[in-house]
Amino acid sequence: MRVFFIGFGQAGGKIVDMFIEQDKKAPTRSFRGIAVNTARTDLMGLDNIELKDRILIGQTVVKGHGVGTDNVTGAKITADEIDSIINTIDNRGTHDIDAFVICAGLGGGTGSGGTPVLARHLKRIYREPVYAVGILPAPEEGRLYSYNAARSLSTLVNEADNTFIFDNSAWKNEGESVRGAYQRLNDEIVRRFGVLFRAGEVSKSGVGEMVVDSSEIINTLRGGGVSSIGYAISETVSKSTKQKQGLTGGLFRGLKKREASEEVLTGEDKSAKIIGLVRRAMLGRLTMPCDYTTAERALVLIAGPSGEMDRKGVEKSKSWVEENIAGVEVRGGDYPTESSKVAAVVVLATIGDAPRIRELMEIAKETKEDVVKSKERRSSMFDGDEIDPLFE
Ligand SMILES: Nc1nc2c(ncn2[C@@H]2O[C@H](COP(=O)(O)OP(=O)(O)OP(=O)(O)O)[C@@H](O)[C@H]2O)c(=O)[nH]1
């Protein structure tokens, strides 16, 4: 899939910078990316996004210092400067892309406010789908972050074609600070979404047993709402791969009969391994912990050495996923990579129930009520006609 990434705000910019770094190491280029921010230093800290693709917005308002966790200002600045953002996107070229993906931390100000605004405009202008990767704040970051995230997300789900959620709190370790975990969390994000977004691209390693192209990803995400991703990886170099690599010529001929009977075994072995990986991906830690049985659609992707790809394994995995989710639409396929490991990604699309999002909405509601109450209290302090103001 050819993806145009937009990193909005600090978290988004860092993550897109990593996607571009990953793409530079890949045999073929699938990604391009820009970063948008109100903070100059955040933009300067990036390594892989070209300087001309880093856009500083809101200079006249916040003078390059960021919006300080105020997402209403983030949204306003983005709306005011949408033309210059779209111009940069146009200049970078959009004719050959399959989708836009906006990445942002939803708890801050710039990315949180800007992402829904940008999604709306991209959808208005381009035909390609617009997805978001939204990072949820950990509760320990405070209620303002949760409030921002809830407001941003509830707006975003109506603007983007689908929103992938990554929950910082589910991924940081016990006793670890969120900030201290950023690098590791970002690695996890880029690894998972890298496998997903690279699917369908032509690779030097050949084509898969069951090719999956970008239209299948797009159809999986068509339901909108929020989605979560599972991922698992295994060491490969199975017995059959070793044998194929090591046995040639006379030696190979001599062992042909034995190998033929082993092939059956290793064939089943390969299927079993893929099914096992897919189960681990779906039942393990998801980018957003949620009830996978409420997913409306799913996509199963296997990436790894071509010798490890197995049609039957993918088919069986798809059936297993289908038995376990609410909907019946399960797509899937595989593609070869030059890695020595097999990776499985399961996209659980359009999730019907996610306790973490319910919790976030609840915190936001309480926060809003508290803000209203405290405003009323404050203004009531100065109520009354007993004291005359100095002037009207
Ligand atoms: N996973 C991850 N989360 C991050 C990272 N940086 C910040 N966050 C989270 O993102 C939220 C804050 O968003 P930022 O991107 O820092 O804020 P911003 O969009 O730049 O907005 P302002 O700084 O308010 O102008 C918080 O919940 C942070 O925990 C990162 O590198 N990785």
PDB file of N, CA, C and O in Angstrom, residues 268-312:
ATOM      1  N   GLU A 268       2.213 -29.211   6.933  1.00  0.00           N
ATOM      2  CA  GLU A 268       1.265 -29.069   8.040  1.00  0.00           C
ATOM      3  C   GLU A 268       1.872 -28.232   9.151  1.00  0.00           C
ATOM      4  O   GLU A 268       1.211 -27.438   9.796  1.00  0.00           O
ATOM      5  N   ASP A 269       3.147 -28.449   9.313  1.00  0.00           N
ATOM      6  CA  ASP A 269       3.899 -27.715  10.305  1.00  0.00           C
ATOM      7  C   ASP A 269       3.809 -26.214  10.052  1.00  0.00           C
ATOM      8  O   ASP A 269       3.570 -25.422  10.955  1.00  0.00           O
ATOM      9  N   LYS A 270       3.971 -25.873   8.779  1.00  0.00           N
ATOM     10  CA  LYS A 270       3.937 -24.463   8.385  1.00  0.00           C
ATOM     11  C   LYS A 270       2.557 -23.877   8.646  1.00  0.00           C
ATOM     12  O   LYS A 270       2.426 -22.782   9.181  1.00  0.00           O
ATOM     13  N   SER A 271       1.505 -24.651   8.268  1.00  0.00           N
ATOM     14  CA  SER A 271       0.134 -24.172   8.504  1.00  0.00           C
ATOM     15  C   SER A 271      -0.086 -23.970   9.995  1.00  0.00           C
ATOM     16  O   SER A 271      -0.588 -22.936  10.431  1.00  0.00           O
ATOM     17  N   ALA A 272       0.328 -24.985  10.763  1.00  0.00           N
ATOM     18  CA  ALA A 272       0.106 -24.927  12.213  1.00  0.00           C
ATOM     19  C   ALA A 272       0.826 -23.720  12.799  1.00  0.00           C
ATOM     20  O   ALA A 272       0.294 -23.037  13.686  1.00  0.00           O
ATOM     21  N   LYS A 273       1.997 -23.447  12.274  1.00  0.00           N
ATOM     22  CA  LYS A 273       2.777 -22.325  12.795  1.00  0.00           C
ATOM     23  C   LYS A 273       2.073 -20.996  12.513  1.00  0.00           C
ATOM     24  O   LYS A 273       1.976 -20.121  13.381  1.00  0.00           O
ATOM     25  N   ILE A 274       1.534 -20.909  11.299  1.00  0.00           N
ATOM     26  CA  ILE A 274       0.836 -19.670  10.942  1.00  0.00           C
ATOM     27  C   ILE A 274      -0.422 -19.505  11.780  1.00  0.00           C
ATOM     28  O   ILE A 274      -0.693 -18.432  12.316  1.00  0.00           O
ATOM     29  N   ILE A 275      -1.166 -20.591  11.941  1.00  0.00           N
ATOM     30  CA  ILE A 275      -2.391 -20.508  12.762  1.00  0.00           C
ATOM     31  C   ILE A 275      -2.015 -20.100  14.198  1.00  0.00           C
ATOM     32  O   ILE A 275      -2.647 -19.242  14.807  1.00  0.00           O
ATOM     33  N   GLY A 276      -0.956 -20.726  14.700  1.00  0.00           N
ATOM     34  CA  GLY A 276      -0.501 -20.413  16.061  1.00  0.00           C
ATOM     35  C   GLY A 276      -0.129 -18.948  16.193  1.00  0.00           C
ATOM     36  O   GLY A 276      -0.485 -18.283  17.180  1.00  0.00           O
ATOM     37  N   LEU A 277       0.546 -18.426  15.180  1.00  0.00           N
ATOM     38  CA  LEU A 277       0.959 -17.019  15.213  1.00  0.00           C
ATOM     39  C   LEU A 277      -0.251 -16.085  15.202  1.00  0.00           C
ATOM     40  O   LEU A 277      -0.304 -15.108  15.960  1.00  0.00           O
ATOM     41  N   VAL A 278      -1.209 -16.424  14.342  1.00  0.00           N
ATOM     42  CA  VAL A 278      -2.399 -15.572  14.226  1.00  0.00           C
ATOM     43  C   VAL A 278      -3.190 -15.577  15.543  1.00  0.00           C
ATOM     44  O   VAL A 278      -3.663 -14.536  16.012  1.00  0.00           O
ATOM     45  N   ARG A 279      -3.280 -16.753  16.148  1.00  0.00           N
ATOM     46  CA  ARG A 279      -3.974 -16.836  17.457  1.00  0.00           C
ATOM     47  C   ARG A 279      -3.260 -15.957  18.481  1.00  0.00           C
ATOM     48  O   ARG A 279      -3.877 -15.211  19.228  1.00  0.00           O
ATOM     49  N   ARG A 280      -1.920 -16.076  18.495  1.00  0.00           N
ATOM     50  CA  ARG A 280      -1.144 -15.275  19.447  1.00  0.00           C
ATOM     51  C   ARG A 280      -1.349 -13.785  19.198  1.00  0.00           C
ATOM     52  O   ARG A 280      -1.453 -12.987  20.122  1.00  0.00           O
ATOM     53  N   ALA A 281      -1.405 -13.418  17.905  1.00  0.00           N
ATOM     54  CA  ALA A 281      -1.573 -12.002  17.560  1.00  0.00           C
ATOM     55  C   ALA A 281      -2.921 -11.487  18.070  1.00  0.00           C
ATOM     56  O   ALA A 281      -3.008 -10.419  18.667  1.00  0.00           O
ATOM     57  N   MET A 282      -3.965 -12.288  17.867  1.00  0.00           N
ATOM     58  CA  MET A 282      -5.301 -11.801  18.216  1.00  0.00           C
ATOM     59  C   MET A 282      -5.585 -11.893  19.720  1.00  0.00           C
ATOM     60  O   MET A 282      -6.282 -11.049  20.284  1.00  0.00           O
ATOM     61  N   LEU A 283      -5.030 -12.916  20.356  1.00  0.00           N
ATOM     62  CA  LEU A 283      -5.325 -13.096  21.785  1.00  0.00           C
ATOM     63  C   LEU A 283      -4.313 -12.366  22.670  1.00  0.00           C
ATOM     64  O   LEU A 283      -4.508 -12.240  23.868  1.00  0.00           O
ATOM     65  N   GLY A 284      -3.226 -11.904  22.076  1.00  0.00           N
ATOM     66  CA  GLY A 284      -2.205 -11.200  22.857  1.00  0.00           C
ATOM     67  C   GLY A 284      -2.563  -9.735  23.042  1.00  0.00           C
ATOM     68  O   GLY A 284      -3.722  -9.340  22.876  1.00  0.00           O
ATOM     69  N   ARG A 285      -1.561  -8.939  23.356  1.00  0.00           N
ATOM     70  CA  ARG A 285      -1.829  -7.518  23.637  1.00  0.00           C
ATOM     71  C   ARG A 285      -2.128  -6.768  22.336  1.00  0.00           C
ATOM     72  O   ARG A 285      -1.348  -6.793  21.407  1.00  0.00           O
ATOM     73  N   LEU A 286      -3.287  -6.120  22.302  1.00  0.00           N
ATOM     74  CA  LEU A 286      -3.690  -5.371  21.108  1.00  0.00           C
ATOM     75  C   LEU A 286      -3.262  -3.913  21.260  1.00  0.00           C
ATOM     76  O   LEU A 286      -3.025  -3.452  22.386  1.00  0.00           O
ATOM     77  N   THR A 287      -3.188  -3.190  20.138  1.00  0.00           N
ATOM     78  CA  THR A 287      -2.794  -1.768  20.266  1.00  0.00           C
ATOM     79  C   THR A 287      -3.795  -1.033  21.158  1.00  0.00           C
ATOM     80  O   THR A 287      -3.419  -0.144  21.916  1.00  0.00           O
ATOM     81  N   MET A 288      -5.060  -1.426  21.056  1.00  0.00           N
ATOM     82  CA  MET A 288      -6.065  -0.947  22.016  1.00  0.00           C
ATOM     83  C   MET A 288      -6.741  -2.182  22.599  1.00  0.00           C
ATOM     84  O   MET A 288      -7.442  -2.909  21.884  1.00  0.00           O
ATOM     85  N   PRO A 289      -6.520  -2.453  23.879  1.00  0.00           N
ATOM     86  CA  PRO A 289      -7.176  -3.621  24.472  1.00  0.00           C
ATOM     87  C   PRO A 289      -8.688  -3.490  24.290  1.00  0.00           C
ATOM     88  O   PRO A 289      -9.252  -2.430  24.562  1.00  0.00           O
ATOM     89  N   CYS A 290      -9.316  -4.529  23.803  1.00  0.00           N
ATOM     90  CA  CYS A 290     -10.760  -4.442  23.566  1.00  0.00           C
ATOM     91  C   CYS A 290     -11.320  -5.839  23.425  1.00  0.00           C
ATOM     92  O   CYS A 290     -10.582  -6.818  23.376  1.00  0.00           O
ATOM     93  N   ASP A 291     -12.633  -5.899  23.347  1.00  0.00           N
ATOM     94  CA  ASP A 291     -13.291  -7.181  23.175  1.00  0.00           C
ATOM     95  C   ASP A 291     -13.291  -7.504  21.674  1.00  0.00           C
ATOM     96  O   ASP A 291     -14.075  -6.943  20.906  1.00  0.00           O
ATOM     97  N   TYR A 292     -12.385  -8.420  21.287  1.00  0.00           N
ATOM     98  CA  TYR A 292     -12.253  -8.688  19.848  1.00  0.00           C
ATOM     99  C   TYR A 292     -13.512  -9.324  19.246  1.00  0.00           C
ATOM    100  O   TYR A 292     -13.747  -9.272  18.054  1.00  0.00           O
ATOM    101  N   THR A 293     -14.358  -9.914  20.125  1.00  0.00           N
ATOM    102  CA  THR A 293     -15.568 -10.551  19.586  1.00  0.00           C
ATOM    103  C   THR A 293     -16.543  -9.508  19.034  1.00  0.00           C
ATOM    104  O   THR A 293     -17.539  -9.860  18.410  1.00  0.00           O
ATOM    105  N   THR A 294     -16.274  -8.228  19.296  1.00  0.00           N
ATOM    106  CA  THR A 294     -17.186  -7.188  18.796  1.00  0.00           C
ATOM    107  C   THR A 294     -16.699  -6.571  17.478  1.00  0.00           C
ATOM    108  O   THR A 294     -17.325  -5.648  16.973  1.00  0.00           O
ATOM    109  N   ALA A 295     -15.579  -7.080  16.931  1.00  0.00           N
ATOM    110  CA  ALA A 295     -15.063  -6.504  15.680  1.00  0.00           C
ATOM    111  C   ALA A 295     -15.981  -6.863  14.520  1.00  0.00           C
ATOM    112  O   ALA A 295     -16.456  -7.992  14.413  1.00  0.00           O
ATOM    113  N   GLU A 296     -16.227  -5.870  13.662  1.00  0.00           N
ATOM    114  CA  GLU A 296     -17.129  -6.132  12.528  1.00  0.00           C
ATOM    115  C   GLU A 296     -16.422  -6.808  11.364  1.00  0.00           C
ATOM    116  O   GLU A 296     -17.013  -7.549  10.604  1.00  0.00           O
ATOM    117  N   ARG A 297     -15.123  -6.483  11.196  1.00  0.00           N
ATOM    118  CA  ARG A 297     -14.346  -7.063  10.094  1.00  0.00           C
ATOM    119  C   ARG A 297     -12.940  -7.327  10.579  1.00  0.00           C
ATOM    120  O   ARG A 297     -12.520  -6.779  11.610  1.00  0.00           O
ATOM    121  N   ALA A 298     -12.226  -8.129   9.828  1.00  0.00           N
ATOM    122  CA  ALA A 298     -10.831  -8.374  10.214  1.00  0.00           C
ATOM    123  C   ALA A 298      -9.974  -8.613   8.986  1.00  0.00           C
ATOM    124  O   ALA A 298     -10.479  -8.956   7.901  1.00  0.00           O
ATOM    125  N   LEU A 299      -8.689  -8.408   9.180  1.00  0.00           N
ATOM    126  CA  LEU A 299      -7.712  -8.674   8.124  1.00  0.00           C
ATOM    127  C   LEU A 299      -6.556  -9.436   8.755  1.00  0.00           C
ATOM    128  O   LEU A 299      -6.046  -9.044   9.805  1.00  0.00           O
ATOM    129  N   VAL A 300      -6.189 -10.544   8.134  1.00  0.00           N
ATOM    130  CA  VAL A 300      -5.077 -11.352   8.636  1.00  0.00           C
ATOM    131  C   VAL A 300      -3.930 -11.226   7.639  1.00  0.00           C
ATOM    132  O   VAL A 300      -4.110 -11.494   6.452  1.00  0.00           O
ATOM    133  N   LEU A 301      -2.774 -10.821   8.136  1.00  0.00           N
ATOM    134  CA  LEU A 301      -1.617 -10.635   7.249  1.00  0.00           C
ATOM    135  C   LEU A 301      -0.426 -11.420   7.766  1.00  0.00           C
ATOM    136  O   LEU A 301      -0.117 -11.354   8.961  1.00  0.00           O
ATOM    137  N   ILE A 302       0.215 -12.133   6.862  1.00  0.00           N
ATOM    138  CA  ILE A 302       1.419 -12.866   7.241  1.00  0.00           C
ATOM    139  C   ILE A 302       2.567 -12.335   6.392  1.00  0.00           C
ATOM    140  O   ILE A 302       2.439 -12.240   5.170  1.00  0.00           O
ATOM    141  N   ALA A 303       3.673 -11.982   7.026  1.00  0.00           N
ATOM    142  CA  ALA A 303       4.842 -11.504   6.273  1.00  0.00           C
ATOM    143  C   ALA A 303       6.066 -12.251   6.765  1.00  0.00           C
ATOM    144  O   ALA A 303       6.253 -12.431   7.971  1.00  0.00           O
ATOM    145  N   GLY A 304       6.875 -12.717   5.834  1.00  0.00           N
ATOM    146  CA  GLY A 304       8.081 -13.449   6.240  1.00  0.00           C
ATOM    147  C   GLY A 304       8.775 -14.062   5.046  1.00  0.00           C
ATOM    148  O   GLY A 304       8.418 -13.780   3.892  1.00  0.00           O
ATOM    149  N   PRO A 305       9.758 -14.926   5.286  1.00  0.00           N
ATOM    150  CA  PRO A 305      10.483 -15.539   4.179  1.00  0.00           C
ATOM    151  C   PRO A 305       9.539 -16.351   3.285  1.00  0.00           C
ATOM    152  O   PRO A 305       8.618 -17.006   3.802  1.00  0.00           O
ATOM    153  N   SER A 306       9.754 -16.322   1.962  1.00  0.00           N
ATOM    154  CA  SER A 306       8.781 -16.951   1.060  1.00  0.00           C
ATOM    155  C   SER A 306       8.609 -18.445   1.356  1.00  0.00           C
ATOM    156  O   SER A 306       7.513 -18.980   1.207  1.00  0.00           O
ATOM    157  N   GLY A 307       9.681 -19.116   1.815  1.00  0.00           N
ATOM    158  CA  GLY A 307       9.582 -20.542   2.125  1.00  0.00           C
ATOM    159  C   GLY A 307       8.628 -20.845   3.269  1.00  0.00           C
ATOM    160  O   GLY A 307       8.213 -21.995   3.460  1.00  0.00           O
ATOM    161  N   GLU A 308       8.292 -19.849   4.034  1.00  0.00           N
ATOM    162  CA  GLU A 308       7.423 -20.059   5.198  1.00  0.00           C
ATOM    163  C   GLU A 308       5.960 -19.717   4.921  1.00  0.00           C
ATOM    164  O   GLU A 308       5.103 -19.894   5.778  1.00  0.00           O
ATOM    165  N   MET A 309       5.690 -19.173   3.740  1.00  0.00           N
ATOM    166  CA  MET A 309       4.315 -18.787   3.426  1.00  0.00           C
ATOM    167  C   MET A 309       3.492 -20.042   3.161  1.00  0.00           C
ATOM    168  O   MET A 309       3.992 -21.019   2.611  1.00  0.00           O
ATOM    169  N   ASP A 310       2.243 -20.012   3.557  1.00  0.00           N
ATOM    170  CA  ASP A 310       1.438 -21.221   3.416  1.00  0.00           C
ATOM    171  C   ASP A 310      -0.043 -20.855   3.261  1.00  0.00           C
ATOM    172  O   ASP A 310      -0.665 -20.316   4.181  1.00  0.00           O
ATOM    173  N   ARG A 311      -0.557 -21.140   2.074  1.00  0.00           N
ATOM    174  CA  ARG A 311      -1.944 -20.789   1.755  1.00  0.00           C
ATOM    175  C   ARG A 311      -2.941 -21.397   2.736  1.00  0.00           C
ATOM    176  O   ARG A 311      -3.849 -20.739   3.239  1.00  0.00           O
ATOM    177  N   LYS A 312      -2.711 -22.703   3.025  1.00  0.00           N
ATOM    178  CA  LYS A 312      -3.654 -23.393   3.915  1.00  0.00           C
ATOM    179  C   LYS A 312      -3.647 -22.745   5.305  1.00  0.00           C
ATOM    180  O   LYS A 312      -4.694 -22.576   5.927  1.00  0.00           O
TER     181      LYS A 312
END
